[in-house]
CSV table of C-alpha atoms and ligand atoms in Angstrom, one decimal:
chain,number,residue,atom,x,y,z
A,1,UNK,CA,7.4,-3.3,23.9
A,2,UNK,CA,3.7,-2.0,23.5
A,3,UNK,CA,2.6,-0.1,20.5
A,4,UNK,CA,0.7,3.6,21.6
A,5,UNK,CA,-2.4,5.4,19.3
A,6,UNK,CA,-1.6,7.9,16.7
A,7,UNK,CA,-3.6,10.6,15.8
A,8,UNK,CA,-3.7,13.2,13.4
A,9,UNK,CA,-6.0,16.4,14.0
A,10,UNK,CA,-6.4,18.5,11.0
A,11,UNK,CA,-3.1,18.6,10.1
A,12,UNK,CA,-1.7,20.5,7.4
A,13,UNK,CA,2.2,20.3,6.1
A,14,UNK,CA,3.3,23.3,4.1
A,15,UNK,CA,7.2,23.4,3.3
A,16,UNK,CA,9.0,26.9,3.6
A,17,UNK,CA,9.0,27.3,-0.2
A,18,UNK,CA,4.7,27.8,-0.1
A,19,UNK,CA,3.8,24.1,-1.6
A,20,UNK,CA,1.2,22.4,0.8
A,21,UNK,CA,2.3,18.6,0.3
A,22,UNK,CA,0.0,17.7,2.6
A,23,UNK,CA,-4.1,19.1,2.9
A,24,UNK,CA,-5.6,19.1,6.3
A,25,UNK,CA,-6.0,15.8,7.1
A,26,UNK,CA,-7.5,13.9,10.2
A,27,UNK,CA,-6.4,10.3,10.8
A,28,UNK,CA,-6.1,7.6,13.9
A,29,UNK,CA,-4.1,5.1,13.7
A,30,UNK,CA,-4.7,2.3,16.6
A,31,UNK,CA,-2.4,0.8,19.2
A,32,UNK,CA,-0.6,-2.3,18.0
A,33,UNK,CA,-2.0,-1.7,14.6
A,34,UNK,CA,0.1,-2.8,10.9
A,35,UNK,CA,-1.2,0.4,9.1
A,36,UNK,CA,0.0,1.8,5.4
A,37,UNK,CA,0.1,4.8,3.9
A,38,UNK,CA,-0.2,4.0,0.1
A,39,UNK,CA,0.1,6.2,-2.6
A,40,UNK,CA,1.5,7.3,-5.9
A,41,UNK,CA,5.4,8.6,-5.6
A,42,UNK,CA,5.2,13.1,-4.6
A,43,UNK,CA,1.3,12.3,-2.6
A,44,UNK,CA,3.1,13.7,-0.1
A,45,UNK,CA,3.3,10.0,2.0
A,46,UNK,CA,6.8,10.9,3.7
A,47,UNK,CA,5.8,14.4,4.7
A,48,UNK,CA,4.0,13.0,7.0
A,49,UNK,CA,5.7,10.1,8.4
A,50,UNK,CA,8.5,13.2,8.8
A,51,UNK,CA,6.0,15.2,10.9
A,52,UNK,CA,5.2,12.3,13.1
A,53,UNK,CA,8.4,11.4,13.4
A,54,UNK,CA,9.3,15.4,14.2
A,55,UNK,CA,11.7,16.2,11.3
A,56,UNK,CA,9.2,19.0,10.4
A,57,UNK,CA,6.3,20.5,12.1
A,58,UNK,CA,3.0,20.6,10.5
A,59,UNK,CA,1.8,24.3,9.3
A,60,UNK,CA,-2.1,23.3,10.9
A,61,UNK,CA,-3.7,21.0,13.2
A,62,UNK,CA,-1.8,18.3,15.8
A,63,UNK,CA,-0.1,14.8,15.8
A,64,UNK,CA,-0.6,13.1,19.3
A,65,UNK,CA,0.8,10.0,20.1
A,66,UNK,CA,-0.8,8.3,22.9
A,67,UNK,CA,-3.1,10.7,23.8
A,68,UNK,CA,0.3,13.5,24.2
A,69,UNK,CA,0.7,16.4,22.0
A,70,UNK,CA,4.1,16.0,19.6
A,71,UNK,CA,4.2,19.8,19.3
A,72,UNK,CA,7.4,21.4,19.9
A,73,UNK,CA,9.6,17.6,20.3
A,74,UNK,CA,12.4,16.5,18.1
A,75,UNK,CA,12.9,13.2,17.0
A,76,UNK,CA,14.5,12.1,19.9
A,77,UNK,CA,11.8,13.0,22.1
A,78,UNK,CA,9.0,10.9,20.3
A,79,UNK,CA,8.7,7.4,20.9
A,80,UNK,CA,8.9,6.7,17.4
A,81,UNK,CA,11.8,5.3,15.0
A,82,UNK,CA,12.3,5.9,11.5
A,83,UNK,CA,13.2,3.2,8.9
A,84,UNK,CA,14.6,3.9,5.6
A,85,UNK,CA,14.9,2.3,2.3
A,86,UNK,CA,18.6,3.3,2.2
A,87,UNK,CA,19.8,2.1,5.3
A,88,UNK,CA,23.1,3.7,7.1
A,89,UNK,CA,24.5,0.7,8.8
A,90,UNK,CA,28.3,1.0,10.0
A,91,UNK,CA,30.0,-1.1,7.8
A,92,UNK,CA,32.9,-2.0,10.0
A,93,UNK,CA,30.7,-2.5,13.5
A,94,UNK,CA,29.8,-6.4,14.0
A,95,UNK,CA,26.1,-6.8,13.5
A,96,UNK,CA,25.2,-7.3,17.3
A,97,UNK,CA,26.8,-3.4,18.1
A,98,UNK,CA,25.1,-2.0,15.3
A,99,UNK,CA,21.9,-3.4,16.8
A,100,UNK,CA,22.8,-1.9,20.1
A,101,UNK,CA,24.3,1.4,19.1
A,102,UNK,CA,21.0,3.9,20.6
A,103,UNK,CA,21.6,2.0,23.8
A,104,UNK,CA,25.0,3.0,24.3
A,105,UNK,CA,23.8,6.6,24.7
A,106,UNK,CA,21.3,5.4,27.6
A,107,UNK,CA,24.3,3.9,29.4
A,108,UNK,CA,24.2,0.5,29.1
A,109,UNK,CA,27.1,-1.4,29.8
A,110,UNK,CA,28.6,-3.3,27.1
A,111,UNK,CA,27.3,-6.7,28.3
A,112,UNK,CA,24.2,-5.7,28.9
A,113,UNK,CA,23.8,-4.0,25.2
A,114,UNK,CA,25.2,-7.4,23.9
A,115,UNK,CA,22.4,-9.2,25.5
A,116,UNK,CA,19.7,-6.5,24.3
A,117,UNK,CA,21.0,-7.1,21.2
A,118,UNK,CA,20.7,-10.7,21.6
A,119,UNK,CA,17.5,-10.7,21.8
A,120,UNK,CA,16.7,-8.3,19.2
A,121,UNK,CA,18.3,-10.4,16.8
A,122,UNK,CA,16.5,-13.7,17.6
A,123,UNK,CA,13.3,-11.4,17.1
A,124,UNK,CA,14.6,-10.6,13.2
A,125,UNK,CA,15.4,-14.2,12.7
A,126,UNK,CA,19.2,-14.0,13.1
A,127,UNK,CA,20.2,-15.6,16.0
A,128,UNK,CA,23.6,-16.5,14.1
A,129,UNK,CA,24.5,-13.1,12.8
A,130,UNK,CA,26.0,-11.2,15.9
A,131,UNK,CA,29.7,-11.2,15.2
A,132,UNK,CA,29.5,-10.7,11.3
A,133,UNK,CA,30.1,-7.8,9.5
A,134,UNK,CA,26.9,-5.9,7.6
A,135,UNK,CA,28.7,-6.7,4.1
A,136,UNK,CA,28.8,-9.8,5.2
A,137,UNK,CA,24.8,-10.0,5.2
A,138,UNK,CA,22.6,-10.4,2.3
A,139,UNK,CA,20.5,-7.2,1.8
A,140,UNK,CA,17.3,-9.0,3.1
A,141,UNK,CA,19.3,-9.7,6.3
A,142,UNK,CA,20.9,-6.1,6.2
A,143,UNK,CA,17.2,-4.5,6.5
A,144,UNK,CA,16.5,-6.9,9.2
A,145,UNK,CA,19.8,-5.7,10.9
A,146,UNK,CA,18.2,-2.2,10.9
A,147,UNK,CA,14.3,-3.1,12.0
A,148,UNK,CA,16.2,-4.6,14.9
A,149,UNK,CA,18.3,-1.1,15.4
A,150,UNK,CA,15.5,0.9,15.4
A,151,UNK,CA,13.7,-1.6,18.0
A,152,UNK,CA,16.7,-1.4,20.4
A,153,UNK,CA,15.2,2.0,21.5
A,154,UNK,CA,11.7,0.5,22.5
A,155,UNK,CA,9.4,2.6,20.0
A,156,UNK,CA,6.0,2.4,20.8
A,157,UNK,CA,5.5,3.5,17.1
A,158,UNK,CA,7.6,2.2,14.1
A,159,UNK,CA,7.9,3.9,10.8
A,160,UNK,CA,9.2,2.2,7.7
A,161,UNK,CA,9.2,4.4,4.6
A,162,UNK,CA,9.3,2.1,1.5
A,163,UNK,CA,12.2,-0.1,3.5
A,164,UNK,CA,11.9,-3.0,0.7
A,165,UNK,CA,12.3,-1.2,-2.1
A,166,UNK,CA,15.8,-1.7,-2.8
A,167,UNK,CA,15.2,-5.5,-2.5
A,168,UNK,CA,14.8,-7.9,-5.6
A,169,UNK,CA,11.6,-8.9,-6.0
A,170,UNK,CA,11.7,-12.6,-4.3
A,171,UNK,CA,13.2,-10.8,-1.1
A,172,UNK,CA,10.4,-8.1,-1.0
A,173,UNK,CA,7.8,-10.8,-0.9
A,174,UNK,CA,9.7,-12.6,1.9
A,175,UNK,CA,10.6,-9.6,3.9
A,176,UNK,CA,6.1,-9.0,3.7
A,177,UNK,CA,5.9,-12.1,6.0
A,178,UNK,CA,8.8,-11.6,8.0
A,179,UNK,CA,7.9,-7.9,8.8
A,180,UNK,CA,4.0,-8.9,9.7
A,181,UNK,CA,5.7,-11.3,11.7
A,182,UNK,CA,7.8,-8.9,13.5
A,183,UNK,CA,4.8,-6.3,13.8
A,184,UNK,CA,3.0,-9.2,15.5
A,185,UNK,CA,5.4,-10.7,18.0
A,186,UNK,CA,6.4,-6.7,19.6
A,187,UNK,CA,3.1,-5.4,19.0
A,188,UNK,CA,4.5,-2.0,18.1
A,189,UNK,CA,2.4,0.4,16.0
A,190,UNK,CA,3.8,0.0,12.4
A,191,UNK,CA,3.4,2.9,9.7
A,192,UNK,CA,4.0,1.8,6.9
A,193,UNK,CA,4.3,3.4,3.5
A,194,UNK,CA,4.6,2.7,0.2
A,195,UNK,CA,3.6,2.7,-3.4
A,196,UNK,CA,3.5,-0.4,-4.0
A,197,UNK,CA,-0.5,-1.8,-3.0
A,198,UNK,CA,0.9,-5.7,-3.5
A,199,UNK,CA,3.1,-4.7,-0.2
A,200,UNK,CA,0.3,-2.5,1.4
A,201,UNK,CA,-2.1,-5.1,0.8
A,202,UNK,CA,-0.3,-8.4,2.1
A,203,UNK,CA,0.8,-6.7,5.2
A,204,UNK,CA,-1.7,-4.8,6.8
A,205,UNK,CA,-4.0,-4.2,8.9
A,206,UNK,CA,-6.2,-0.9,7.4
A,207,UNK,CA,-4.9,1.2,4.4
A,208,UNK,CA,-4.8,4.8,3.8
A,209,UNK,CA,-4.5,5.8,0.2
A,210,UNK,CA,-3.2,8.6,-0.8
A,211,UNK,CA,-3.1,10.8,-3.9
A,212,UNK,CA,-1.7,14.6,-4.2
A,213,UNK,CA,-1.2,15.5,-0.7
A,214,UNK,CA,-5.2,14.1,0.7
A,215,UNK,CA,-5.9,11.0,2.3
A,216,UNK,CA,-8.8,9.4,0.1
A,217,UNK,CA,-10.4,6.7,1.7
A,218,UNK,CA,-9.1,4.4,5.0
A,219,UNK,CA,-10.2,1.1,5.3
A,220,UNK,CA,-9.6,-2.6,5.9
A,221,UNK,CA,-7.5,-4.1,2.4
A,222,UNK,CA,-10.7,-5.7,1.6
A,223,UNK,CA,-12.6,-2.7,1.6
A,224,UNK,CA,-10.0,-0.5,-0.4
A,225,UNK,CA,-10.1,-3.6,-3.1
A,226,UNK,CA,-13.4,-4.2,-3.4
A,227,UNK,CA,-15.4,-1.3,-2.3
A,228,UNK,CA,-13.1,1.7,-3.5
A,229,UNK,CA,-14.8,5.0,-3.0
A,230,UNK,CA,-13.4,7.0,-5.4
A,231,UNK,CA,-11.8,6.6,-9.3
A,232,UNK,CA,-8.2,7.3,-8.0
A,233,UNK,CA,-8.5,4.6,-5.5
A,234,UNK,CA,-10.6,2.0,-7.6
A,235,UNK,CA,-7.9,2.6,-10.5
A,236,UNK,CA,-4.6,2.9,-8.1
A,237,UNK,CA,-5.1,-0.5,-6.0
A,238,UNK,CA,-5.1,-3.6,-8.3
A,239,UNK,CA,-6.0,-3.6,-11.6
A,240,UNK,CA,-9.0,-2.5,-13.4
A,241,UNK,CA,-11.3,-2.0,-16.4
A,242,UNK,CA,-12.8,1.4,-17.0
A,243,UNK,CA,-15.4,2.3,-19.0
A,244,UNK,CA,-16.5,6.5,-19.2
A,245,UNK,CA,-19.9,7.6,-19.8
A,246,UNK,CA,-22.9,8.9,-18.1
A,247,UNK,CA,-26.0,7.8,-15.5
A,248,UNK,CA,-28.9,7.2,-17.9
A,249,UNK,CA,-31.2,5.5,-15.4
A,250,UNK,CA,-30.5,5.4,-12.1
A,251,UNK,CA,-32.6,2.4,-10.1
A,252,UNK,CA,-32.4,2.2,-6.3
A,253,UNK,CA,-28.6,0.5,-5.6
A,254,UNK,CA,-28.2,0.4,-9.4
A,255,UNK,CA,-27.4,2.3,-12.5
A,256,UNK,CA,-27.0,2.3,-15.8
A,257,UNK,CA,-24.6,3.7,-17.7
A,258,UNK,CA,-23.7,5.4,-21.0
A,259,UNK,CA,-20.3,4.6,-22.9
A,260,UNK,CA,-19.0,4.5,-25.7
A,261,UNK,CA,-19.1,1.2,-25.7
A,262,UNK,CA,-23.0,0.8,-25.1
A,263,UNK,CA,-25.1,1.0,-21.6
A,264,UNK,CA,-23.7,-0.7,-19.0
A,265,UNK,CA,-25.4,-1.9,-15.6
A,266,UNK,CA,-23.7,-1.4,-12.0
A,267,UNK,CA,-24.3,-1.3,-8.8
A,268,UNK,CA,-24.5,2.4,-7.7
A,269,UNK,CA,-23.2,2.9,-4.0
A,270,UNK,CA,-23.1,6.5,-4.3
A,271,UNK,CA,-26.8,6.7,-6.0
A,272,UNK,CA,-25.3,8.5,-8.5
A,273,UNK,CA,-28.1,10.9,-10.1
A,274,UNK,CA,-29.7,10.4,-14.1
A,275,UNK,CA,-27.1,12.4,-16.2
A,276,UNK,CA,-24.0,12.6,-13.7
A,277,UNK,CA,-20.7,11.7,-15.2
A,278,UNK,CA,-19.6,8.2,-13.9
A,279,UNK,CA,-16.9,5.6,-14.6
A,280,UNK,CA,-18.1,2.1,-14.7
A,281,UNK,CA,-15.2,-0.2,-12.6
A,282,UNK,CA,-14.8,-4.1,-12.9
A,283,UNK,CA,-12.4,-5.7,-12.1
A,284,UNK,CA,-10.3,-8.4,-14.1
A,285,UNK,CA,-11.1,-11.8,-12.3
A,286,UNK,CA,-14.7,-10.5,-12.6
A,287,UNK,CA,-14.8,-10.5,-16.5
A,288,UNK,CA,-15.6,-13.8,-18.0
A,289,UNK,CA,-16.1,-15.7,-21.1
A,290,UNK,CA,-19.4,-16.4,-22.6
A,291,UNK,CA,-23.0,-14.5,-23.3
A,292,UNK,CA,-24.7,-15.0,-20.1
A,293,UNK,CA,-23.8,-11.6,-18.3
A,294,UNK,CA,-26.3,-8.7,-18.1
A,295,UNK,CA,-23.0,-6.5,-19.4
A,296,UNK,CA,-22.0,-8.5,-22.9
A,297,UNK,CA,-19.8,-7.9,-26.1
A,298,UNK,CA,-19.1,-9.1,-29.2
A,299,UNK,CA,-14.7,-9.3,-28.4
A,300,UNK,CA,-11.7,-10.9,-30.0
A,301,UNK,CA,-9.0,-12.5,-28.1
A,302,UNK,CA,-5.7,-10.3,-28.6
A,303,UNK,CA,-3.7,-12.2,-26.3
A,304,UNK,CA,-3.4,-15.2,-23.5
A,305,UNK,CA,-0.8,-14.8,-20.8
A,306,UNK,CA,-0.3,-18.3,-18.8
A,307,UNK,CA,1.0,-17.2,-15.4
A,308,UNK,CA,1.2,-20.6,-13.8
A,309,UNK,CA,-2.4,-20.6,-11.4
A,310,UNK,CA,-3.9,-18.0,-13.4
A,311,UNK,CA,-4.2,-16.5,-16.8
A,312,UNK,CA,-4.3,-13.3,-18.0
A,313,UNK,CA,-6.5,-12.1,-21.7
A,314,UNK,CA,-6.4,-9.5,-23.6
A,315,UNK,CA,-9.5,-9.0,-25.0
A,316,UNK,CA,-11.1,-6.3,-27.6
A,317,UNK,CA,-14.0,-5.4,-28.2
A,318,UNK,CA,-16.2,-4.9,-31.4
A,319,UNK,CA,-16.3,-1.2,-29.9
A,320,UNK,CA,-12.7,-1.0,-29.5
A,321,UNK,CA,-12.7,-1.4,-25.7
A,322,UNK,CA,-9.6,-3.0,-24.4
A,323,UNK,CA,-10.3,-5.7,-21.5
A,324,UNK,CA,-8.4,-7.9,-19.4
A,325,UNK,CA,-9.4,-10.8,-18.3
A,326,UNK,CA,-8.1,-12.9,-15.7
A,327,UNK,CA,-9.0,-16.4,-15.2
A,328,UNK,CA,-7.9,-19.3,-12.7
A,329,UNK,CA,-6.1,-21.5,-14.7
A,330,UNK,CA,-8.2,-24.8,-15.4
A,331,UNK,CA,-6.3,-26.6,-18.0
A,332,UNK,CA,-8.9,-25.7,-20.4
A,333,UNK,CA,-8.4,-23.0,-23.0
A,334,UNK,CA,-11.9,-21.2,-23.9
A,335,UNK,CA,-10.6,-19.6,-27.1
A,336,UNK,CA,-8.1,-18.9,-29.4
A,337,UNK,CA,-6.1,-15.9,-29.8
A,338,UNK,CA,-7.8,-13.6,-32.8
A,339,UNK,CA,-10.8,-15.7,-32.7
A,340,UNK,CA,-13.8,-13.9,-32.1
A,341,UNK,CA,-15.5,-14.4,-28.1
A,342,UNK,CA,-18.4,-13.1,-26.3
A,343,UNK,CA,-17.0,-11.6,-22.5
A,344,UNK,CA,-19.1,-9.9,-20.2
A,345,UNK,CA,-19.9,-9.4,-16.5
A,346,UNK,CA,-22.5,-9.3,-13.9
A,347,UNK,CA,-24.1,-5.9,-13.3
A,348,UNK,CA,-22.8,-6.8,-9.6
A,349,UNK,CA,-19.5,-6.7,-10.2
A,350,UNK,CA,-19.7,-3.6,-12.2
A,351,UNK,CA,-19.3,-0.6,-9.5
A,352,UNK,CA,-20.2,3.1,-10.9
A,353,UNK,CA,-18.4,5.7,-9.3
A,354,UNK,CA,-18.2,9.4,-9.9
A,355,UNK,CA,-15.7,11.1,-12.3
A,356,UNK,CA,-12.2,11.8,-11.1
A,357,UNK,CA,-8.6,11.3,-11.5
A,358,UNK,CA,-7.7,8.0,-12.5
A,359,UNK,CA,-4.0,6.5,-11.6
A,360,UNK,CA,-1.8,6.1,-14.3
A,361,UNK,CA,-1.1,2.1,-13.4
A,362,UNK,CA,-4.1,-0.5,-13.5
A,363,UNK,CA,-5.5,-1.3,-17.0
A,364,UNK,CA,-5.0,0.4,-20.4
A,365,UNK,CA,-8.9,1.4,-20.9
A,366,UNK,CA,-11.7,2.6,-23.0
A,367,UNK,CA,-11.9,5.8,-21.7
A,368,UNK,CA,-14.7,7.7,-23.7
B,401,LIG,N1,11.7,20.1,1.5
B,401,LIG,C1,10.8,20.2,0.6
B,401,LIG,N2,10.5,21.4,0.1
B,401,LIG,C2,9.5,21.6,-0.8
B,401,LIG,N3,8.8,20.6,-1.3
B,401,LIG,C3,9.0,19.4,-0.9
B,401,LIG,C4,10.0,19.1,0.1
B,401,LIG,N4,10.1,17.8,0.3
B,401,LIG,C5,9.1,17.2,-0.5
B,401,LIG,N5,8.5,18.2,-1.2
B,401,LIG,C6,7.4,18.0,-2.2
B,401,LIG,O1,6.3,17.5,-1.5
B,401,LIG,C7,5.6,16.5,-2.2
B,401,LIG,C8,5.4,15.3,-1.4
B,401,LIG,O2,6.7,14.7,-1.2
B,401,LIG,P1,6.9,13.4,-0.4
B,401,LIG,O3,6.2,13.5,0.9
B,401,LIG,O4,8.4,13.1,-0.4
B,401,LIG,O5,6.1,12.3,-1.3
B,401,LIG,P2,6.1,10.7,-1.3
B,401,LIG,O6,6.9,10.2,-0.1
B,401,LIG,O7,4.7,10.3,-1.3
B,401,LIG,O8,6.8,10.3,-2.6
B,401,LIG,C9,6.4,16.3,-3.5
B,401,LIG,O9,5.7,17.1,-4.5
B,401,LIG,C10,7.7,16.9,-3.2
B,401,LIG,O10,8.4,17.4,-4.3
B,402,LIG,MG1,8.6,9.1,0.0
């Protein structure tokens, strides 16, 4: 199997009843590459795995797949396969002619299907399972029973839309390592989406996010986690402390701002200009104890969350901001819940972005 390029040229979906899920967006996705499309549930993230998969057609622009236009081919013409969260395997078929059933169609004799399917099953890690029944499965082993399905056909492009969802939480964070692993060994193009960003994250290879039908920023995981371009991103992927205000002095790569909860300092990417509306981002394993930082308060400890290697505070501030905290987990315990602190951070870690949309997720904040 070999994965092929996908691209997306100005594309634009617009569904018969007039709403535009999807803006015009452009978009490449590489050869061989474990790419996500995250974003909050309605973005519009399965609109367009449907229009590459050629359920609907965009309204504007192109989708080629290895350099050849999709235009005008069904789904079975594509060399893509779909993946779905509720997965339609026949219930009475043993496992192995499940596995096979596309192949059937391409006229395959029965041994040579069973082989196929074989080896398909050896590549999801169930070498055992042929003869079984799906119910027979656990539901971890049922979704692998359908990535192996859907790989019977030879894709050169994969797409899974949110196919761990229905999975308990241990299983999800299995099936992560078990689907990179997978991706890896065919070297198939995955698309990927989801709303979760621990999945989009731990799996892939670049990220798009997405929020109300336009692609916001692409990037490597590192760069969508620590060098977010916009609010919606900064505040959607991980969580986040926000503080609202306004550019007082802008210096170079840095800035300071205006809050309500006194001028902060950040570093200013964008070179956001003296009096532009900004939110100040830091993130919670960059907040710390003490009165060192250039960014300090006065704070009281509202709560201490052990979570094994890490712990999580709830801190507020004199000002009534609402901090979290998170912290490797030392053995030591800096202070007491309800006892008064000092927290702050670096004007490094602080990054000043302009006014936008946040996402509802991510930390409760001291907006204003
Ligand atoms: N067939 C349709 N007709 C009209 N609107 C639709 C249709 N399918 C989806 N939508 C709307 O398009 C938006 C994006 O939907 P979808 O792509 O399913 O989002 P996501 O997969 O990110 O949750 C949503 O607002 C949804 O209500
Ligand atoms: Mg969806």
């Amino acid at each position: 199997m070999r994965g092929k390029d996908v691209r997306l040229e100005g594309v634009a979906i617009t569904y018969p009843n007039g709403f535009t899920a999807v803006q015009p967006t452009d978009l490449r996705i590489e050869a061989g590459e474990f790419f996500s499309i995250l974003g909050p549930s309605g973005c519009g993230k399965t609109t367009i795995l449907r229009a590459v998969s050629g359920f609907v057609e965009p309204s504007a622009g192109r989708i080629l797949i290895g350099d050849e236009d999709q235009r005008g081919k069904g789904p079975n013409a594509r060399p893509t396969a779909l993946i779905f969260q509720n997965l339609a395997l026949f219930p009475l078929m043993p496992v192995w002619e499940n596995v096979a059933f596309g192949l059937e169609a391409r006229g395959l004799s029965r041994r040579a299907r069973r082989d196929k399917a074989q080896e398909l099953l050896e590549l999801v890690a169930l070498p055992e399972q042929a003869d079984k029944k799906p119910g027979e499965l656990s539901g971890g082993q049922r979704q692998r029973v359908a990535i192996a399905r859907a790989l019977a056909v030879e894709p050169a492009v994969l797409l899974l839309d949110e196919p761990l969802s229905a999975l308990d939480l241990k299983l999800r964070q299995h099936m992560r390592a078990e689907l990179r692993a997978i991706q890896q060994k065919t070297g198939v193009t995955f698309i990927y989406i989801t709303h979760d960003q621990g999945e989009a994250l731990t799996m892939s290879d670049r990220v798009a996010v997405m929020n109300k039908g336009v692609i916001e920023q692409v990037g490597s995981t590192d760069d969508i986690y620590s060098a977010p371009h916009s609010a919606f991103v900064a505040s959607f992927v991980g969580e986040v402390n926000q503080f609202a205000g306004r550019i007082v002095e802008s210096f170079g790569a840095m800035a300071q701002i205006e809050t309500a909860h006194g001028r902060l300092l950040g570093r200013n990417p964008a070179r956001l200009a003296k009096g532009t509306a900004a939110i100040l981002f830091v993130r919670p394993e960059q907040v710390g104890f003490g009165a060192r930082f250039n960014n300090c308060f006065d704070a009281r400890l509202l709560r201490r969350d052990l979570e094994g290697a890490f712990v999580n505070y709830q801190i507020e501030t004199s000002t009534g901001a609402h901090l979290s905290l998170h912290q490797t987990n030392t053995g030591a315990v800096p202070v007491t819940v309800g006892e008064p602190c000092h927290v702050g951070f670096d004007s490094g870690a602080g990054l000043l972005l302009p006014e936008g949309p946040v996402a509802r997720t991510g930390a409760e904040v001291a907006a204003q």
